[in-house]
GROMACS .gro file of C-alpha atoms in nm:
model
  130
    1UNK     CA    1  -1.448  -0.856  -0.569
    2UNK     CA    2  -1.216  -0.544  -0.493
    3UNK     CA    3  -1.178  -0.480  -0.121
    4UNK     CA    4  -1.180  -0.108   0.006
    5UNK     CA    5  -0.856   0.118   0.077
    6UNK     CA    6  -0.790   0.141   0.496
    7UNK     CA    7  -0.479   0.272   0.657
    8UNK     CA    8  -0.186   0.084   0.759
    9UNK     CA    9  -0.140  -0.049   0.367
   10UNK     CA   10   0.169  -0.123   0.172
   11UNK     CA   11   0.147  -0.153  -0.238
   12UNK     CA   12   0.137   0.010  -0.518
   13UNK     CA   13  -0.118   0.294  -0.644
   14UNK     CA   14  -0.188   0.284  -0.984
   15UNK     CA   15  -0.300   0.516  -1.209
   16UNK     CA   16  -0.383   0.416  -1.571
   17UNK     CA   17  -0.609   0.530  -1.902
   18UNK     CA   18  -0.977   0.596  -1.802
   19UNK     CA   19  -1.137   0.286  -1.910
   20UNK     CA   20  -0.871   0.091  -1.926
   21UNK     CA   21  -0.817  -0.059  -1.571
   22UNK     CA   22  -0.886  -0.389  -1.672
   23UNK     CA   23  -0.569  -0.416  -1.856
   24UNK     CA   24  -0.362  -0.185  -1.655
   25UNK     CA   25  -0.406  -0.435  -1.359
   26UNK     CA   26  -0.312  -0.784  -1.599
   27UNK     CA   27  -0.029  -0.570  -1.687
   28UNK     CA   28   0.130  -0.442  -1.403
   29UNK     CA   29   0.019  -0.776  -1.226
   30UNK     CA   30   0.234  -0.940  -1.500
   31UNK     CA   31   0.528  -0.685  -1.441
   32UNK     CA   32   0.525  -0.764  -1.049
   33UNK     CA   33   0.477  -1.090  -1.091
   34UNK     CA   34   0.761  -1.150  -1.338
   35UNK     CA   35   1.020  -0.987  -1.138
   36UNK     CA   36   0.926  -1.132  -0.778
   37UNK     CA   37   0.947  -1.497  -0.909
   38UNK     CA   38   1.366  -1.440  -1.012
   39UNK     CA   39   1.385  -1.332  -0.620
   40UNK     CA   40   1.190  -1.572  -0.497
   41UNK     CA   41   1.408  -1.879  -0.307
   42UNK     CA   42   1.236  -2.208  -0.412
   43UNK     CA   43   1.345  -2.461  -0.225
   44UNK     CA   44   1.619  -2.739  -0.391
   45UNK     CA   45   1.518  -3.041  -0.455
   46UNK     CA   46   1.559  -3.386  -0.383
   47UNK     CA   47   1.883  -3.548  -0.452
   48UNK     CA   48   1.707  -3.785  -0.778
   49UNK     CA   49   1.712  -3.648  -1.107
   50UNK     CA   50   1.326  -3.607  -1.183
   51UNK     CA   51   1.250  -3.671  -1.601
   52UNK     CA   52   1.050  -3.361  -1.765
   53UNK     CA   53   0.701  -3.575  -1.698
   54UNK     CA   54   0.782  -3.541  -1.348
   55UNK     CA   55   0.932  -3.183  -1.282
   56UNK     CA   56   0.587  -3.068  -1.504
   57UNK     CA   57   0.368  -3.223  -1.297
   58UNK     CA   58   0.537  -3.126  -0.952
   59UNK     CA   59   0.523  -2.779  -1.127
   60UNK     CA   60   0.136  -2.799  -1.195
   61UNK     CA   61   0.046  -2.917  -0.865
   62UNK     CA   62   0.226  -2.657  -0.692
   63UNK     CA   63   0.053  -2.378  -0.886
   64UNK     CA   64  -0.288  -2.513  -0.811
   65UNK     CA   65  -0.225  -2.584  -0.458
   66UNK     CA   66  -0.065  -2.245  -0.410
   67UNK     CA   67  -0.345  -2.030  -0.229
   68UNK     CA   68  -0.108  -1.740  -0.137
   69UNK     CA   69  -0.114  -1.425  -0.404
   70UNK     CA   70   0.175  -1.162  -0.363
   71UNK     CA   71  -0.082  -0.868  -0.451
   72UNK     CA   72  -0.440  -0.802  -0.417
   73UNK     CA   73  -0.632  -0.506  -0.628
   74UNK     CA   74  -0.820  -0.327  -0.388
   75UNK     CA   75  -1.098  -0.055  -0.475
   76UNK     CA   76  -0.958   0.343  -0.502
   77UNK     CA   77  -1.333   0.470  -0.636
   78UNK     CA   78  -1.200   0.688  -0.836
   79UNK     CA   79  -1.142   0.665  -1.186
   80UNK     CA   80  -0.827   0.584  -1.399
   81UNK     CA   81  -0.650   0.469  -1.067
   82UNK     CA   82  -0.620   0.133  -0.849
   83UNK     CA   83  -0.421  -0.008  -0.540
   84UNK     CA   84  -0.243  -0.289  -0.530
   85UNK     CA   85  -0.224  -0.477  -0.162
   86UNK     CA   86   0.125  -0.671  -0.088
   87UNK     CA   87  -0.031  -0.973   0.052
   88UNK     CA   88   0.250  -1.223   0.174
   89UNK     CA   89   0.541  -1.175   0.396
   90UNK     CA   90   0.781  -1.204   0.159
   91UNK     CA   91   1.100  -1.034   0.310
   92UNK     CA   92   1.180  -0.904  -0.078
   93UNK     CA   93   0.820  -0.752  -0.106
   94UNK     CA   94   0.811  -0.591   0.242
   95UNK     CA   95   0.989  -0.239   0.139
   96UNK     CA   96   0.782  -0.151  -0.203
   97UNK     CA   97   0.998   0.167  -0.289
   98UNK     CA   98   1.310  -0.101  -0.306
   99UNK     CA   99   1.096  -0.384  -0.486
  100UNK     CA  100   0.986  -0.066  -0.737
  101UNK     CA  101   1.356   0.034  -0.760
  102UNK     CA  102   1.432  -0.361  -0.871
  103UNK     CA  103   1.111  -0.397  -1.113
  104UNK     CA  104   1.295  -0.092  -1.297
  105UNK     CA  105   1.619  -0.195  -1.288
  106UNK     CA  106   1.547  -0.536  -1.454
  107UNK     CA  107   1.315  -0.324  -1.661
  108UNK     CA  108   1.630  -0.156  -1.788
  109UNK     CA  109   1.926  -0.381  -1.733
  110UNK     CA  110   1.974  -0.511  -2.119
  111UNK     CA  111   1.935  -0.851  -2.194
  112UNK     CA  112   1.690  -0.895  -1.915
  113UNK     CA  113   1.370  -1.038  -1.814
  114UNK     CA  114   1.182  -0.721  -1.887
  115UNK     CA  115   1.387  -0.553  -2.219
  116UNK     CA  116   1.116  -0.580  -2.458
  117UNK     CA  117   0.825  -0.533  -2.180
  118UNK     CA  118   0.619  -0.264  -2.223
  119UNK     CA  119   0.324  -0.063  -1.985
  120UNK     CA  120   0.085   0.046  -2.230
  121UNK     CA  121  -0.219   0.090  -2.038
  122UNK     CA  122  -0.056   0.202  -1.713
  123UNK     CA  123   0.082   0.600  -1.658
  124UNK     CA  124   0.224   0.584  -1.288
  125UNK     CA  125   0.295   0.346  -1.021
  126UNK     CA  126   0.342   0.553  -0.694
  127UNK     CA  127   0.482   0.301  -0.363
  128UNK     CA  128   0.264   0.330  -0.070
  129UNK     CA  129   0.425   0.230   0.287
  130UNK     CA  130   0.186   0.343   0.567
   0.00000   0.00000   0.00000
């Protein structure tokens, strides 16, 4: 369920192709998403070399135990447009103009993460800090 706008937000608004919000949000979730995990510090671990078996299923437990999101859509009720909530205290995340500024520049840097990445349901992404 979408939670309502209120002041004192930071995110993203979104606008996108009337009718297509359902995709803009996988997408740009995706894009976010993509680009916070190469900043995000995990920490090292343990001195024993774990085999593949092991490192997979340390990875899957992880990702079903993790409860924390890094965005949350919230409700704009308007059409062709949605908001997307920073939700953790992530200190990369805290400024979104600067996180913006680094989702583009690995969006353009050749050879990375993002090169062949396209938005094709989503027009603008606008950083809110208020």
């Amino acid at each position: 369920m979408a939670r309502s706008l209120s002041s004192h937000l930071k995110g993203y608004l979104i606008s996108c192709d009337q009718g297509k919000m359902g995709q803009s949000v996988k997408e740009v979730l995706d894009l976010l998403n993509r680009v916070a995990d190469t900043l995000e510090v995990h920490p090292a671990s343990s001195s024993k070399e774990l085999t593949l078996e092991e490192e997979l299923k340390s990875e899957l437990s992880t990702i079903k135990t993790q409860k924390n999101r890094r965005f949350y859509k919230m409700s704009t009720d308007a059409q062709g447009s949605f908001f997307l909530k920073i939700a953790t205290d992530a200190p990369y995340l805290q400024d979104p103009a600067s996180f913006l500024s680094t989702v583009f520049n690995h969006f353009l840097k050749d050879g990375g993460i993002l090169n062949s990445y396209t938005t094709r349901f989503t027009a603008k992404i606008v950083p809110i800090d208020c």
